Short mmCIF file of C-alpha atoms in Angstrom, two decimals:
data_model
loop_
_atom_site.label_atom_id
_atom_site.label_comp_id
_atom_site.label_asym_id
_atom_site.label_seq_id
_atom_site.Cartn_x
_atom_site.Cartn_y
_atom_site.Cartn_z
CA UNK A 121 0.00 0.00 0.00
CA UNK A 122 1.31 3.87 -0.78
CA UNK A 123 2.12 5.71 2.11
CA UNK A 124 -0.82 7.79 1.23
CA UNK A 125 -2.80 4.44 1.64
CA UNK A 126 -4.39 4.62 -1.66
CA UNK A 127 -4.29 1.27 -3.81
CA UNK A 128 -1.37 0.12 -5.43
CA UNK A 129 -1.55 -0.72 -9.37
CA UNK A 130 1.11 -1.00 -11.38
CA UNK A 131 0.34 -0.99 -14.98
CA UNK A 132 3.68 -1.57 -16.68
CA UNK A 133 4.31 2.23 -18.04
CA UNK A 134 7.66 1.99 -18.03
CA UNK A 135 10.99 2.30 -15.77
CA UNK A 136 10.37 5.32 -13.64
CA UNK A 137 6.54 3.48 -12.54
CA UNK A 138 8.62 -0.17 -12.28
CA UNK A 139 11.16 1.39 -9.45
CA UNK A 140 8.66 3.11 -7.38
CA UNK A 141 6.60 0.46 -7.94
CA UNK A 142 9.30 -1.85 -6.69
CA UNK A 143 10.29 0.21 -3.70
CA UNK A 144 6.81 0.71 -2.50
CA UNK A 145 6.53 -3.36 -1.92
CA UNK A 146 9.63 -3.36 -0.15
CA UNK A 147 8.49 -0.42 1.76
CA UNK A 148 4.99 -2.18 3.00
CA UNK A 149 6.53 -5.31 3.43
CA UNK A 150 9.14 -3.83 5.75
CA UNK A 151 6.23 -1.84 7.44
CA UNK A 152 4.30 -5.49 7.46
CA UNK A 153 7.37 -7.19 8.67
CA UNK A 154 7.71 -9.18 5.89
CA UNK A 155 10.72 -8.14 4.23
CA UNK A 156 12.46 -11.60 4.76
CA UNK A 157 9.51 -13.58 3.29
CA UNK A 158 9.42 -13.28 -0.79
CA UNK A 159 6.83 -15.07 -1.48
CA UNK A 160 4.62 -12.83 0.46
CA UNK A 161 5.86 -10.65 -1.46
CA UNK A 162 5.59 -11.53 -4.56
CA UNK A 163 1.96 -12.36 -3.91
CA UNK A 164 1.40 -8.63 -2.73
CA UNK A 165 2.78 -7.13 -5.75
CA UNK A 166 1.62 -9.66 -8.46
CA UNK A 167 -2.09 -8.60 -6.64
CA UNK A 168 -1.25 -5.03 -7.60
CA UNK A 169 -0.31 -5.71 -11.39
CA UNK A 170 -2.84 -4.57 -14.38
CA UNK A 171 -2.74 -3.48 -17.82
CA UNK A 172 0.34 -4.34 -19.88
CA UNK A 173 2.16 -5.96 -16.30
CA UNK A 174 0.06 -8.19 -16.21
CA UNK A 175 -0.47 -9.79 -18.99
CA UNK A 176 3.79 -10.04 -18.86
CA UNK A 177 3.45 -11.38 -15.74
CA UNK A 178 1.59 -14.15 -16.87
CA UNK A 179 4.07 -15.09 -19.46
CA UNK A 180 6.18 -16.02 -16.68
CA UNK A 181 7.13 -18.90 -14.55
CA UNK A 182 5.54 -19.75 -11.57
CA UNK A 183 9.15 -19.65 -9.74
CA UNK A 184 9.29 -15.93 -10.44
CA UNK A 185 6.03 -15.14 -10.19
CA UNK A 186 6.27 -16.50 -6.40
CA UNK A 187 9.35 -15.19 -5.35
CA UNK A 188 9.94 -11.26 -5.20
CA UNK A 189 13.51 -11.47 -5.44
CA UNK A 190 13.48 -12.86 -8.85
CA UNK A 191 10.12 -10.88 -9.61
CA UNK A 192 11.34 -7.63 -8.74
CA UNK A 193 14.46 -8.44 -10.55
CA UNK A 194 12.48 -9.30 -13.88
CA UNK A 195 10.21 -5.98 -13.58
CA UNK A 196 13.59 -4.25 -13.53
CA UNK A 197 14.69 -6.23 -16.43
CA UNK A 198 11.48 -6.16 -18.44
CA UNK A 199 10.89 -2.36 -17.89
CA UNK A 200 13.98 -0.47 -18.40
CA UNK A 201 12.81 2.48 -20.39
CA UNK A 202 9.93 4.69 -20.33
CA UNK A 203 7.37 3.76 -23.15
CA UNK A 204 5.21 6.94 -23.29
CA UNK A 205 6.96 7.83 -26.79
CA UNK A 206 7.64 3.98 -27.70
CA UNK A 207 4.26 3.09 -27.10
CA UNK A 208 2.68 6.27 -29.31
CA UNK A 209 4.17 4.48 -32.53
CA UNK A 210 1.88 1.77 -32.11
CA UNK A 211 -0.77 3.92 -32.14
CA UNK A 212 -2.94 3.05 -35.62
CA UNK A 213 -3.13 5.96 -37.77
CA UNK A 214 -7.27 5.33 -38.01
CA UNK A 215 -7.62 6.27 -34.68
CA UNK A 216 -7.29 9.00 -32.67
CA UNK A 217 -4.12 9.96 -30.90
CA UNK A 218 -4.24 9.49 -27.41
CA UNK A 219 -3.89 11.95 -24.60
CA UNK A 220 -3.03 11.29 -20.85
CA UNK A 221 -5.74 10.27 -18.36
CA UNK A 222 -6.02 11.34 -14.78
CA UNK A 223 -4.68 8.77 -12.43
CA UNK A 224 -7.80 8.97 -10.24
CA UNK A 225 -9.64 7.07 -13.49
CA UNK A 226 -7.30 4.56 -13.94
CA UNK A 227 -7.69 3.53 -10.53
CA UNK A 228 -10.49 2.64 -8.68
CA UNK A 229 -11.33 0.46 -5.29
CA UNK A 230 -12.37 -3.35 -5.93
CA UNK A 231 -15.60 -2.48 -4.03
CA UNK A 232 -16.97 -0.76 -7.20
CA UNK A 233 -16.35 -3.48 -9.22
CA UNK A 234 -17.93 -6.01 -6.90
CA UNK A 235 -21.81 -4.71 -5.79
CA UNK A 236 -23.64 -6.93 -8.16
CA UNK A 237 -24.34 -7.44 -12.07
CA UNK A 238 -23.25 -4.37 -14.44
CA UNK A 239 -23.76 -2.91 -17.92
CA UNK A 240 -22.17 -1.09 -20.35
CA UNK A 241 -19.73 -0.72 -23.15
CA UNK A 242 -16.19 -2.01 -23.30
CA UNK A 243 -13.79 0.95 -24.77
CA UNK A 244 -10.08 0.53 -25.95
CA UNK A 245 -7.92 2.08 -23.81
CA UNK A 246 -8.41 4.53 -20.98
CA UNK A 247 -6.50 7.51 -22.74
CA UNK A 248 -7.89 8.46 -25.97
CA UNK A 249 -8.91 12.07 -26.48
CA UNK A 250 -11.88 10.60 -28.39
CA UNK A 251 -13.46 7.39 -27.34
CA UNK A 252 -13.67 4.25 -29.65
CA UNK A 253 -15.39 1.19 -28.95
CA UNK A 254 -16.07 -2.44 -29.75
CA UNK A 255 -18.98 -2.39 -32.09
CA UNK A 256 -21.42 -4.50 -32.46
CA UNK A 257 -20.50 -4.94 -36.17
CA UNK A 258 -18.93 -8.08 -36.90
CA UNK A 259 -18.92 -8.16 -40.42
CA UNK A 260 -18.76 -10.94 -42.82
CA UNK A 261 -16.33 -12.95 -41.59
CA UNK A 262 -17.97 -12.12 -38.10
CA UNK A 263 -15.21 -10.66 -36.69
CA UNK A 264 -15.60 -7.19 -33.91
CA UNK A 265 -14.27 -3.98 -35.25
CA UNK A 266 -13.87 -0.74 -33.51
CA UNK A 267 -16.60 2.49 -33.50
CA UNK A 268 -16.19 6.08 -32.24
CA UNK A 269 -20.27 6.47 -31.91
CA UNK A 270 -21.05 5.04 -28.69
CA UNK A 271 -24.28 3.96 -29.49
CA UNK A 272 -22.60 1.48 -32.21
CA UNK A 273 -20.89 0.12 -29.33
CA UNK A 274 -22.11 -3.41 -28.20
CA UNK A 275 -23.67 -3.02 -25.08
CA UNK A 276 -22.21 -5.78 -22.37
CA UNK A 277 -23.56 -7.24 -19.03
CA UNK A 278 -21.13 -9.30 -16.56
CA UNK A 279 -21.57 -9.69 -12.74
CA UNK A 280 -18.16 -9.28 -11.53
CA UNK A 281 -16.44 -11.87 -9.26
CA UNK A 282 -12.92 -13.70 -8.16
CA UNK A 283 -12.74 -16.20 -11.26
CA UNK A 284 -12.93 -16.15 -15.19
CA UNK A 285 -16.70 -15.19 -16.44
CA UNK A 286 -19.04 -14.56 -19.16
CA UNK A 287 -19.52 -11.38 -20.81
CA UNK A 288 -23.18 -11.31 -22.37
CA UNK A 289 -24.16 -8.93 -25.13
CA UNK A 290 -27.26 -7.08 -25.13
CA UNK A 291 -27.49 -6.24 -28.63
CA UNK A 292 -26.00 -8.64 -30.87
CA UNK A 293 -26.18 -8.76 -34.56
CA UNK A 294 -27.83 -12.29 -34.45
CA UNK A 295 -29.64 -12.99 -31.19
CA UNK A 296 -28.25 -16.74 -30.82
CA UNK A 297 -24.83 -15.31 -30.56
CA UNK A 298 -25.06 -13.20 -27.39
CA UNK A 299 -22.27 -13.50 -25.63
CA UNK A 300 -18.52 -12.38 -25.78
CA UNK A 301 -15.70 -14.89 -27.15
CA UNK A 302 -12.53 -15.31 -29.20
CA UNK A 303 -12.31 -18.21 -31.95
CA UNK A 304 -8.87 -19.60 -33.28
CA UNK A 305 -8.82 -19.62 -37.10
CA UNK A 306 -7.87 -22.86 -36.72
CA UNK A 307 -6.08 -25.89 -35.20
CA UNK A 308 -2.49 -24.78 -36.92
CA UNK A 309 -0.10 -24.56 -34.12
CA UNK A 310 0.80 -20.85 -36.02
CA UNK A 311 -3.22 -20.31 -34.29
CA UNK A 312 -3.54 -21.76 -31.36
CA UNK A 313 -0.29 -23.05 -29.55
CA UNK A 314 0.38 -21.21 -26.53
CA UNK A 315 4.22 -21.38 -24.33
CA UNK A 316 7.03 -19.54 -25.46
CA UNK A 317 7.18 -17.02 -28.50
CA UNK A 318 3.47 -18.16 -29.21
CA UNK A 319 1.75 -16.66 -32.62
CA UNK A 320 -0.92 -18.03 -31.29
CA UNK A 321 -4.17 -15.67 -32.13
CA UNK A 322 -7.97 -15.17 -31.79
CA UNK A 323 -10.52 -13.25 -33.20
CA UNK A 324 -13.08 -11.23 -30.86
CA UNK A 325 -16.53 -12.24 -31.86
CA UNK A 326 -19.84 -13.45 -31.00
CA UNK A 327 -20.35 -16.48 -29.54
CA UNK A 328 -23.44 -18.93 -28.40
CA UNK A 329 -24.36 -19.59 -24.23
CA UNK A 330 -21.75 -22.18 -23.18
CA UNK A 331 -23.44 -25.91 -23.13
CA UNK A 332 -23.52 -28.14 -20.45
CA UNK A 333 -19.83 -29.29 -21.30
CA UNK A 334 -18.71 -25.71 -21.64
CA UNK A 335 -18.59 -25.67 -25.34
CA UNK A 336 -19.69 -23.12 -27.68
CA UNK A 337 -20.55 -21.63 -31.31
CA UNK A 338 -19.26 -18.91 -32.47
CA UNK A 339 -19.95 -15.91 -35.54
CA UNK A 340 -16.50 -16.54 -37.01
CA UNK A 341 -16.54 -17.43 -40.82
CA UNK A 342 -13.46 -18.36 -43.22
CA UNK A 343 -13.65 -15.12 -45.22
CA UNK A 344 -13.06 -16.78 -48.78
CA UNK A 345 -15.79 -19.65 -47.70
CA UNK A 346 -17.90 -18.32 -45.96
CA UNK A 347 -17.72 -21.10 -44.08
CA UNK A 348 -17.23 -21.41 -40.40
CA UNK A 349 -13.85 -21.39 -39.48
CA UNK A 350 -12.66 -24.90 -37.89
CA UNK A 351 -10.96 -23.08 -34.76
CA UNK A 352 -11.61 -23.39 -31.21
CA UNK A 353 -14.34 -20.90 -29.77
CA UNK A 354 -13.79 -20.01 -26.28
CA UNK A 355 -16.18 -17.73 -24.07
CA UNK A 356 -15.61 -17.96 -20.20
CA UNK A 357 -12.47 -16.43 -20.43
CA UNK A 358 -13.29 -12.74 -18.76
CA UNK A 359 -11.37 -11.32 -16.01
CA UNK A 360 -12.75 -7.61 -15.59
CA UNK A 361 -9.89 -5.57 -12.92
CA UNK A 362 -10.13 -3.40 -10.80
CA UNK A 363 -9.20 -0.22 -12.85
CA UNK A 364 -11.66 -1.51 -15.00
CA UNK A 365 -9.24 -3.08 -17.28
CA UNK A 366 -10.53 -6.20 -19.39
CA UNK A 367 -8.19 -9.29 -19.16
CA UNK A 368 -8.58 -12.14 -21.20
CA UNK A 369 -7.46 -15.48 -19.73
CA UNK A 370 -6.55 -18.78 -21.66
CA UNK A 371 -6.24 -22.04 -19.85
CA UNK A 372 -3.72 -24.65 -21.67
CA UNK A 373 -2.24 -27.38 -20.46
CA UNK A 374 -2.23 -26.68 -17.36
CA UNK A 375 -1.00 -23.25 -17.45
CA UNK A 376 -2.56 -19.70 -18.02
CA UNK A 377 -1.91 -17.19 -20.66
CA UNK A 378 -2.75 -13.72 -20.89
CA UNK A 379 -4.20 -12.30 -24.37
CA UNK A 380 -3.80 -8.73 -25.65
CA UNK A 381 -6.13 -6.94 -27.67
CA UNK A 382 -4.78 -5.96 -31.27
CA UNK A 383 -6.25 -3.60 -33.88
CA UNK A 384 -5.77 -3.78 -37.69
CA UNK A 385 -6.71 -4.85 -41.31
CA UNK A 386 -8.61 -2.53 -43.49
CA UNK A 387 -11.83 -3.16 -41.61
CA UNK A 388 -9.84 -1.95 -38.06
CA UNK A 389 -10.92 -5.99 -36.44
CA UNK A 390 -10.09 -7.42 -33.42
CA UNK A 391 -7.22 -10.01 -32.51
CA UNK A 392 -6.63 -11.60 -29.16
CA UNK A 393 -2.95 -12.56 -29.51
CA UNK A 394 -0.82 -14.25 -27.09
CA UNK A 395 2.21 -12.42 -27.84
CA UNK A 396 2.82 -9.09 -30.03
CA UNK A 397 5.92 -9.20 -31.47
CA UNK A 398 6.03 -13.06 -32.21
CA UNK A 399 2.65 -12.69 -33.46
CA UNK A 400 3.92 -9.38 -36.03
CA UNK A 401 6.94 -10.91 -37.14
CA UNK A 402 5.61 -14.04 -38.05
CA UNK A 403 2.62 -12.87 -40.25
CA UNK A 404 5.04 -9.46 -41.63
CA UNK A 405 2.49 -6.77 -39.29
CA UNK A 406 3.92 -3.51 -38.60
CA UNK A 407 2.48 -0.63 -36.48
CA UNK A 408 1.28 1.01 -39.55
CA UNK A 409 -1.15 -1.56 -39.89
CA UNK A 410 -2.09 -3.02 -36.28
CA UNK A 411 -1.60 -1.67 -33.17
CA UNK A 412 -1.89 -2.78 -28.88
CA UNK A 413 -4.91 -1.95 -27.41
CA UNK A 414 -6.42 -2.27 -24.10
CA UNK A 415 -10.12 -3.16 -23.41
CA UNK A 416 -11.81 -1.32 -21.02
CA UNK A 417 -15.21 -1.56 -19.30
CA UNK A 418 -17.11 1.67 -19.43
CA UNK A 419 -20.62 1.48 -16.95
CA UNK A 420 -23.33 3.32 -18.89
#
């Protein structure tokens, strides 16, 4: 906890946010009397991480990610340069450049998030000057794209708790398909194999109410075929954070992966990818022509 006794997020800015973020856990453990007990620690501060730290976080091993003295050490590693101006080249040309939010709306007590069911509409980023959305257009190939009206926006309804949950959509282009998901294009390791350097990729769509087993259909069509696409469809994969940030979760194998939201293609769609720069160098994307985002939930 700051000294000011405000909660503690660290968001993975860059290197000047990584070392106070790092001596502020040492500080409350120390205060706590914990400073000899790293895996306290490391628990404290990985409960603190959102935005781009976390989803890094979850890339790595559950060694580090109990133990602060290699954790801290790998923040320092990982962040070592502030990416206000390295992140603004990512930025997509078709939309609109972003300008700096106020802290006090990036961060906000778990108790809002937690008071029962809420609705809204799920924004990219937290920053922009303008807004843009997710729309409720999913094209052809049934893929989400991006909107700056807000009443194009698909309208969302979650009841927030502890685990990974379903995201329902309150006005979906085709009623069956009311409910937030990703689908792999396919079974191609290139798609869908998660661990190291992973290309692995999904795109945001539509998708049908889970069945008993947990399996479901989704909007996602081969855009040549018009088929559907012979990927897997995933939907109870929603982790919504404190500072409202939206986290999508993939179980594999026993181990969890973090997905981040990219923009691109002509039509501005939606990719859940497992890792960016893997994912760009292997299918020859540049930030000219996809860019990181961050989904955000917006109450209306």
């Amino acid at each position: 906890m700051q000294d000011s006794e405000e909660p503690l997020f660290f968001r993975g800015n860059g290197a000047t946010e990584c070392e106070d973020f790092v001596n502020t856990v040492n500080r409350y453990a120390w205060k706590s009397g914990k400073a000899e007990d790293p895996k306290w620690a490391a628990h404290f501060a990985m409960s603190c991480l959102s935005g781009k730290a976390l989803r890094w976080s979850m890339q790595q091993d559950k060694n580090t990610r109990s133990d602060w003295d290699l954790l801290s050490v790998a923040l320092l590693l990982e962040y070592t340069e502030d990416l206000e101006d390295k992140e603004s080249e990512l930025r997509s040309p078709a939309i609109p450049t972003a300008a700096a939010a106020p802290a006090t709306e990036l961060v906000r007590g778990i108790s809002t998030l937690s008071s029962g069911p809420l609705s809204g509409r799920i924004r990219l980023d937290t920053d922009f000057a303008s807004p843009v959305y997710v729309s409720w257009n999913a094209g052809s190939a049934g893929i989400l794209t991006i909107c700056s009206n807000p009443d194009d926006a698909i309208k969302v309804h979650w009841t927030p708790g502890s685990s990974r949950h379903l995201i329902r959509v309150l006005n979906p282009s085709v009623t069956k398909y009311d409910y937030l998901g990703v689908t792999h294009f396919s079974d191609d390791p290139r798609y869908s194999l998660f661990g190291p350097n992973s290309t692995a990729s999904a795109a945001l769509t539509f998708v049908t109410k889970p069945n008993a087993q947990g399996y479901v259909t989704s909007m996602r069509r081969n855009k040549k075929t018009g088929e559907p696409v012979s990927g897997k469809s995933r939907a109870a994969i929603w982790n919504i954070l404190a500072d409202s940030t939206i986290v999508m979760i993939v179980e594999d194998s026993g181990s969890q992966y973090a997905m981040t939201p990219l923009v691109g293609g002509e039509n501005n769609s939606i990719y859940m990818v497992a890792n960016c720069e893997s994912y760009m160098a292997a299918f020859n994307l540049t930030a000219t022509t996809c860019s990181r985002r961050t989904l955000v939930f917006e109450p209306v």
